[in-house]
Amino acid sequence: MAQQDRAIRTRRLILEAAASVFDDRGYDRATIAEVLERAGVTKGALYFHFASKEQLALAVLQEQVVDIVVEPQKIKLQEFVDAGQVLAYRLRSDPIQRGAARLAVEQGSNHLDRKQSMLAWTRFVEGLLNQARDRGEILDSVVVNDTAELFVGAFAGLQLMSNALTNQADLSHRLTVFFEHTLPSIAVPAVLARLKLEPERGAELDAALQGRASADAASS
């Protein structure tokens, strides 16, 4: 068990180092040597987990979705909002989120298949919206797949603009404005009135999630 735990920690360390390199240099200019230097691991340790730079990048993109887990809410649509705000907050400094974000929207490189990342996010959003529909929280006229693709595409655009202007510092605010303009066309009025959209929510939720994770790690 201890050996397995070490392997999990090493893999995460490598992923975070790789994401940091991808964030700084982009996919094409990133090198395995830079990842090894930042992670402080041997080449053998890295290749035990990842066979190539492409595998590293794809793993970072996959981890970005896996990392976004929020607390269950009475209103499923609130979980959808919360997931967006947690992601917006983490894009300020979290290495996995920042590295994956650059990989997902970076232009000019044809050496990495980014389609799976967009599809994974669309499935994630679609799942939350379908659960919201089952609870009667969204309007009957909403086409869930189209709406999920709209939100994923729009978030990518918001992220690019925020990164260019403020290095993601105002992304939570931009996302709140986007929610305020779009959710009235999706949510039933009774649910819409109860949603919490404030941009500070991402930081508060992330702090609670990190605190719970630390407590769980200490007790295990």
mmCIF file of C-alpha atoms in Angstrom:
data_model
loop_
_atom_site.group_PDB
_atom_site.id
_atom_site.type_symbol
_atom_site.label_atom_id
_atom_site.label_comp_id
_atom_site.label_asym_id
_atom_site.label_seq_id
_atom_site.Cartn_x
_atom_site.Cartn_y
_atom_site.Cartn_z
ATOM 1 C CA MET A 1 0.000 0.000 0.000
ATOM 2 C CA ALA A 2 2.829 2.426 0.854
ATOM 3 C CA GLN A 3 4.472 1.701 -2.500
ATOM 4 C CA GLN A 4 1.179 2.312 -4.292
ATOM 5 C CA ASP A 5 0.727 5.620 -2.439
ATOM 6 C CA ARG A 6 4.228 6.693 -3.481
ATOM 7 C CA ALA A 7 3.451 5.837 -7.087
ATOM 8 C CA ILE A 8 0.272 7.921 -6.971
ATOM 9 C CA ARG A 9 2.139 10.874 -5.443
ATOM 10 C CA THR A 10 4.941 10.579 -8.004
ATOM 11 C CA ARG A 11 2.475 10.506 -10.878
ATOM 12 C CA ARG A 12 0.731 13.600 -9.549
ATOM 13 C CA LEU A 13 4.072 15.376 -9.055
ATOM 14 C CA ILE A 14 5.022 14.646 -12.664
ATOM 15 C CA LEU A 15 1.639 15.815 -13.945
ATOM 16 C CA GLU A 16 1.868 19.098 -12.057
ATOM 17 C CA ALA A 17 5.405 19.709 -13.305
ATOM 18 C CA ALA A 18 4.380 18.903 -16.880
ATOM 19 C CA ALA A 19 1.334 21.157 -16.639
ATOM 20 C CA SER A 20 3.532 23.989 -15.393
ATOM 21 C CA VAL A 21 5.898 23.547 -18.342
ATOM 22 C CA PHE A 22 3.010 23.402 -20.825
ATOM 23 C CA ASP A 23 1.552 26.562 -19.286
ATOM 24 C CA ASP A 24 4.853 28.417 -19.610
ATOM 25 C CA ARG A 25 6.024 27.160 -22.992
ATOM 26 C CA GLY A 26 3.135 25.546 -24.834
ATOM 27 C CA TYR A 27 3.056 22.009 -26.148
ATOM 28 C CA ASP A 28 5.526 22.263 -29.026
ATOM 29 C CA ARG A 29 8.299 24.011 -27.090
ATOM 30 C CA ALA A 30 7.919 21.974 -23.897
ATOM 31 C CA THR A 31 10.521 19.254 -23.351
ATOM 32 C CA ILE A 32 10.737 16.141 -21.219
ATOM 33 C CA ALA A 33 14.002 17.490 -19.790
ATOM 34 C CA GLU A 34 12.192 20.540 -18.392
ATOM 35 C CA VAL A 35 9.506 18.346 -16.853
ATOM 36 C CA LEU A 36 12.142 16.163 -15.193
ATOM 37 C CA GLU A 37 13.911 19.208 -13.785
ATOM 38 C CA ARG A 38 10.742 20.709 -12.291
ATOM 39 C CA ALA A 39 9.437 17.407 -10.955
ATOM 40 C CA GLY A 40 12.799 16.374 -9.515
ATOM 41 C CA VAL A 41 12.339 12.766 -10.602
ATOM 42 C CA THR A 42 14.402 10.391 -12.712
ATOM 43 C CA LYS A 43 13.731 9.695 -16.372
ATOM 44 C CA GLY A 44 12.865 6.138 -15.417
ATOM 45 C CA ALA A 45 10.226 7.305 -12.958
ATOM 46 C CA LEU A 46 8.622 9.526 -15.570
ATOM 47 C CA TYR A 47 8.604 6.877 -18.293
ATOM 48 C CA PHE A 48 7.158 4.350 -15.846
ATOM 49 C CA HIS A 49 3.985 6.476 -15.855
ATOM 50 C CA PHE A 50 4.081 8.198 -19.252
ATOM 51 C CA ALA A 51 5.644 6.898 -22.460
ATOM 52 C CA SER A 52 5.843 10.247 -24.285
ATOM 53 C CA LYS A 53 5.248 13.981 -24.143
ATOM 54 C CA GLU A 54 1.923 13.428 -25.904
ATOM 55 C CA GLN A 55 0.785 10.999 -23.210
ATOM 56 C CA LEU A 56 1.794 13.526 -20.565
ATOM 57 C CA ALA A 57 -0.239 16.269 -22.238
ATOM 58 C CA LEU A 58 -3.289 14.060 -22.685
ATOM 59 C CA ALA A 59 -3.080 13.011 -19.022
ATOM 60 C CA VAL A 60 -2.960 16.676 -17.942
ATOM 61 C CA LEU A 61 -6.057 17.399 -20.055
ATOM 62 C CA GLN A 62 -7.869 14.427 -18.524
ATOM 63 C CA GLU A 63 -6.842 15.364 -14.983
ATOM 64 C CA GLN A 64 -8.327 18.833 -15.425
ATOM 65 C CA VAL A 65 -11.824 17.363 -15.632
ATOM 66 C CA VAL A 66 -11.257 14.783 -12.885
ATOM 67 C CA ASP A 67 -10.074 17.484 -10.467
ATOM 68 C CA ILE A 68 -13.312 19.487 -10.626
ATOM 69 C CA VAL A 69 -15.518 17.914 -7.982
ATOM 70 C CA VAL A 70 -17.936 20.036 -5.949
ATOM 71 C CA GLU A 71 -20.129 19.363 -2.950
ATOM 72 C CA PRO A 72 -23.636 18.027 -3.690
ATOM 73 C CA GLN A 73 -26.325 20.707 -3.540
ATOM 74 C CA LYS A 74 -30.108 20.597 -3.177
ATOM 75 C CA ILE A 75 -30.264 22.315 -6.568
ATOM 76 C CA LYS A 76 -28.311 20.397 -9.209
ATOM 77 C CA LEU A 77 -27.986 23.521 -11.340
ATOM 78 C CA GLN A 78 -26.091 25.099 -8.429
ATOM 79 C CA GLU A 79 -23.480 22.337 -8.770
ATOM 80 C CA PHE A 80 -23.128 23.302 -12.431
ATOM 81 C CA VAL A 81 -22.521 26.932 -11.438
ATOM 82 C CA ASP A 82 -20.169 25.892 -8.632
ATOM 83 C CA ALA A 83 -18.070 23.704 -10.910
ATOM 84 C CA GLY A 84 -17.581 26.653 -13.240
ATOM 85 C CA GLN A 85 -16.617 29.027 -10.461
ATOM 86 C CA VAL A 86 -14.190 26.561 -8.862
ATOM 87 C CA LEU A 87 -12.527 26.071 -12.244
ATOM 88 C CA ALA A 88 -12.384 29.825 -12.834
ATOM 89 C CA TYR A 89 -10.746 30.341 -9.441
ATOM 90 C CA ARG A 90 -8.219 27.526 -9.872
ATOM 91 C CA LEU A 91 -7.156 28.834 -13.257
ATOM 92 C CA ARG A 92 -5.390 31.655 -11.401
ATOM 93 C CA SER A 93 -2.737 29.408 -9.901
ATOM 94 C CA ASP A 94 -3.449 25.666 -10.035
ATOM 95 C CA PRO A 95 -0.792 24.090 -12.298
ATOM 96 C CA ILE A 96 -3.015 21.332 -13.674
ATOM 97 C CA GLN A 97 -5.825 23.717 -14.554
ATOM 98 C CA ARG A 98 -3.554 26.333 -16.101
ATOM 99 C CA GLY A 99 -1.497 23.854 -18.089
ATOM 100 C CA ALA A 100 -4.561 22.027 -19.365
ATOM 101 C CA ALA A 101 -6.241 25.298 -20.265
ATOM 102 C CA ARG A 102 -3.355 26.343 -22.477
ATOM 103 C CA LEU A 103 -3.160 22.913 -24.075
ATOM 104 C CA ALA A 104 -6.896 22.939 -24.819
ATOM 105 C CA VAL A 105 -7.010 26.291 -26.609
ATOM 106 C CA GLU A 106 -3.459 26.725 -27.884
ATOM 107 C CA GLN A 107 -3.307 27.532 -31.587
ATOM 108 C CA GLY A 108 -0.632 26.532 -34.057
ATOM 109 C CA SER A 109 0.228 23.019 -32.904
ATOM 110 C CA ASN A 110 -1.073 20.041 -34.861
ATOM 111 C CA HIS A 111 0.727 17.454 -32.747
ATOM 112 C CA LEU A 112 -1.881 17.018 -30.031
ATOM 113 C CA ASP A 113 -5.491 15.872 -30.292
ATOM 114 C CA ARG A 114 -7.478 18.358 -28.201
ATOM 115 C CA LYS A 115 -10.859 17.031 -29.251
ATOM 116 C CA GLN A 116 -11.075 14.581 -26.345
ATOM 117 C CA SER A 117 -10.645 17.393 -23.826
ATOM 118 C CA MET A 118 -13.538 19.393 -25.273
ATOM 119 C CA LEU A 119 -15.676 16.262 -25.462
ATOM 120 C CA ALA A 120 -14.866 15.364 -21.846
ATOM 121 C CA TRP A 121 -15.925 18.811 -20.628
ATOM 122 C CA THR A 122 -19.080 18.643 -22.743
ATOM 123 C CA ARG A 123 -19.982 15.259 -21.222
ATOM 124 C CA PHE A 124 -19.309 16.638 -17.731
ATOM 125 C CA VAL A 125 -21.608 19.646 -18.253
ATOM 126 C CA GLU A 126 -24.186 17.543 -20.075
ATOM 127 C CA GLY A 127 -24.346 15.142 -17.141
ATOM 128 C CA LEU A 128 -25.061 17.946 -14.675
ATOM 129 C CA LEU A 129 -27.685 19.490 -16.951
ATOM 130 C CA ASN A 130 -29.412 16.140 -17.474
ATOM 131 C CA GLN A 131 -29.620 15.658 -13.713
ATOM 132 C CA ALA A 132 -31.005 19.183 -13.402
ATOM 133 C CA ARG A 133 -33.600 18.344 -16.049
ATOM 134 C CA ASP A 134 -34.610 15.178 -14.177
ATOM 135 C CA ARG A 135 -35.261 17.357 -11.129
ATOM 136 C CA GLY A 136 -37.369 19.819 -13.111
ATOM 137 C CA GLU A 137 -34.826 22.626 -12.751
ATOM 138 C CA ILE A 138 -34.399 23.567 -16.406
ATOM 139 C CA LEU A 139 -36.906 24.597 -19.047
ATOM 140 C CA ASP A 140 -38.429 21.949 -21.311
ATOM 141 C CA SER A 141 -37.218 23.855 -24.370
ATOM 142 C CA VAL A 142 -33.539 23.382 -23.459
ATOM 143 C CA VAL A 143 -31.560 21.067 -25.760
ATOM 144 C CA VAL A 144 -29.022 19.710 -23.279
ATOM 145 C CA ASN A 145 -26.209 18.748 -25.662
ATOM 146 C CA ASP A 146 -26.362 22.063 -27.525
ATOM 147 C CA THR A 147 -26.406 23.956 -24.233
ATOM 148 C CA ALA A 148 -23.445 21.997 -22.863
ATOM 149 C CA GLU A 149 -21.415 22.725 -26.004
ATOM 150 C CA LEU A 150 -22.352 26.413 -25.766
ATOM 151 C CA PHE A 151 -21.101 26.672 -22.192
ATOM 152 C CA VAL A 152 -17.857 24.806 -22.882
ATOM 153 C CA GLY A 153 -17.107 26.930 -25.940
ATOM 154 C CA ALA A 154 -18.051 30.161 -24.212
ATOM 155 C CA PHE A 155 -15.913 29.341 -21.183
ATOM 156 C CA ALA A 156 -12.931 28.745 -23.459
ATOM 157 C CA GLY A 157 -13.476 32.189 -24.970
ATOM 158 C CA LEU A 158 -13.889 33.867 -21.571
ATOM 159 C CA GLN A 159 -10.709 32.193 -20.404
ATOM 160 C CA LEU A 160 -8.727 33.433 -23.422
ATOM 161 C CA MET A 161 -9.935 37.006 -22.968
ATOM 162 C CA SER A 162 -9.316 36.994 -19.230
ATOM 163 C CA ASN A 163 -5.856 35.516 -19.687
ATOM 164 C CA ALA A 164 -4.913 38.161 -22.240
ATOM 165 C CA LEU A 165 -6.170 41.068 -20.136
ATOM 166 C CA THR A 166 -5.581 40.085 -16.504
ATOM 167 C CA ASN A 167 -3.814 36.683 -16.419
ATOM 168 C CA GLN A 168 -7.119 35.098 -15.312
ATOM 169 C CA ALA A 169 -7.583 37.466 -12.352
ATOM 170 C CA ASP A 170 -11.049 38.584 -13.506
ATOM 171 C CA LEU A 171 -12.277 35.252 -14.895
ATOM 172 C CA SER A 172 -14.635 34.599 -11.954
ATOM 173 C CA HIS A 173 -16.297 37.973 -12.552
ATOM 174 C CA ARG A 174 -16.583 37.350 -16.289
ATOM 175 C CA LEU A 175 -18.152 33.948 -15.637
ATOM 176 C CA THR A 176 -20.699 35.469 -13.258
ATOM 177 C CA VAL A 177 -21.695 38.012 -15.918
ATOM 178 C CA PHE A 178 -22.044 35.182 -18.437
ATOM 179 C CA PHE A 179 -24.229 33.180 -16.038
ATOM 180 C CA GLU A 180 -26.404 36.223 -15.361
ATOM 181 C CA HIS A 181 -27.065 36.626 -19.074
ATOM 182 C CA THR A 182 -27.573 32.959 -20.004
ATOM 183 C CA LEU A 183 -29.133 31.131 -17.067
ATOM 184 C CA PRO A 184 -32.502 32.943 -17.403
ATOM 185 C CA SER A 185 -32.935 31.141 -20.738
ATOM 186 C CA ILE A 186 -32.191 27.766 -19.132
ATOM 187 C CA ALA A 187 -33.418 27.630 -15.537
ATOM 188 C CA VAL A 188 -37.036 27.625 -14.426
ATOM 189 C CA PRO A 189 -37.809 30.913 -12.615
ATOM 190 C CA ALA A 190 -38.171 29.374 -9.152
ATOM 191 C CA VAL A 191 -34.729 27.762 -9.412
ATOM 192 C CA LEU A 192 -33.095 30.793 -11.028
ATOM 193 C CA ALA A 193 -34.099 32.969 -8.069
ATOM 194 C CA ARG A 194 -32.275 30.641 -5.665
ATOM 195 C CA LEU A 195 -28.978 30.274 -7.529
ATOM 196 C CA LYS A 196 -25.840 31.771 -5.988
ATOM 197 C CA LEU A 197 -23.714 33.270 -8.756
ATOM 198 C CA GLU A 198 -21.313 35.608 -6.961
ATOM 199 C CA PRO A 199 -17.700 35.449 -8.224
ATOM 200 C CA GLU A 200 -16.289 34.986 -4.703
ATOM 201 C CA ARG A 201 -18.009 31.611 -4.454
ATOM 202 C CA GLY A 202 -15.229 29.816 -6.330
ATOM 203 C CA ALA A 203 -12.584 30.776 -3.769
ATOM 204 C CA GLU A 204 -14.839 29.837 -0.854
ATOM 205 C CA LEU A 205 -15.745 26.464 -2.325
ATOM 206 C CA ASP A 206 -12.147 25.677 -3.211
ATOM 207 C CA ALA A 207 -10.965 26.459 0.322
ATOM 208 C CA ALA A 208 -13.628 24.133 1.741
ATOM 209 C CA LEU A 209 -12.720 21.361 -0.706
ATOM 210 C CA GLN A 210 -8.990 21.672 0.021
ATOM 211 C CA GLY A 211 -9.611 21.655 3.765
ATOM 212 C CA ARG A 212 -11.723 18.515 3.499
ATOM 213 C CA ALA A 213 -9.115 16.795 1.351
ATOM 214 C CA SER A 214 -6.373 17.618 3.866
ATOM 215 C CA ALA A 215 -8.474 16.281 6.722
ATOM 216 C CA ASP A 216 -9.180 13.060 4.827
ATOM 217 C CA ALA A 217 -5.487 12.612 4.033
ATOM 218 C CA ALA A 218 -4.520 13.145 7.669
ATOM 219 C CA SER A 219 -7.021 10.571 8.913
ATOM 220 C CA SER A 220 -6.095 7.886 6.363
#
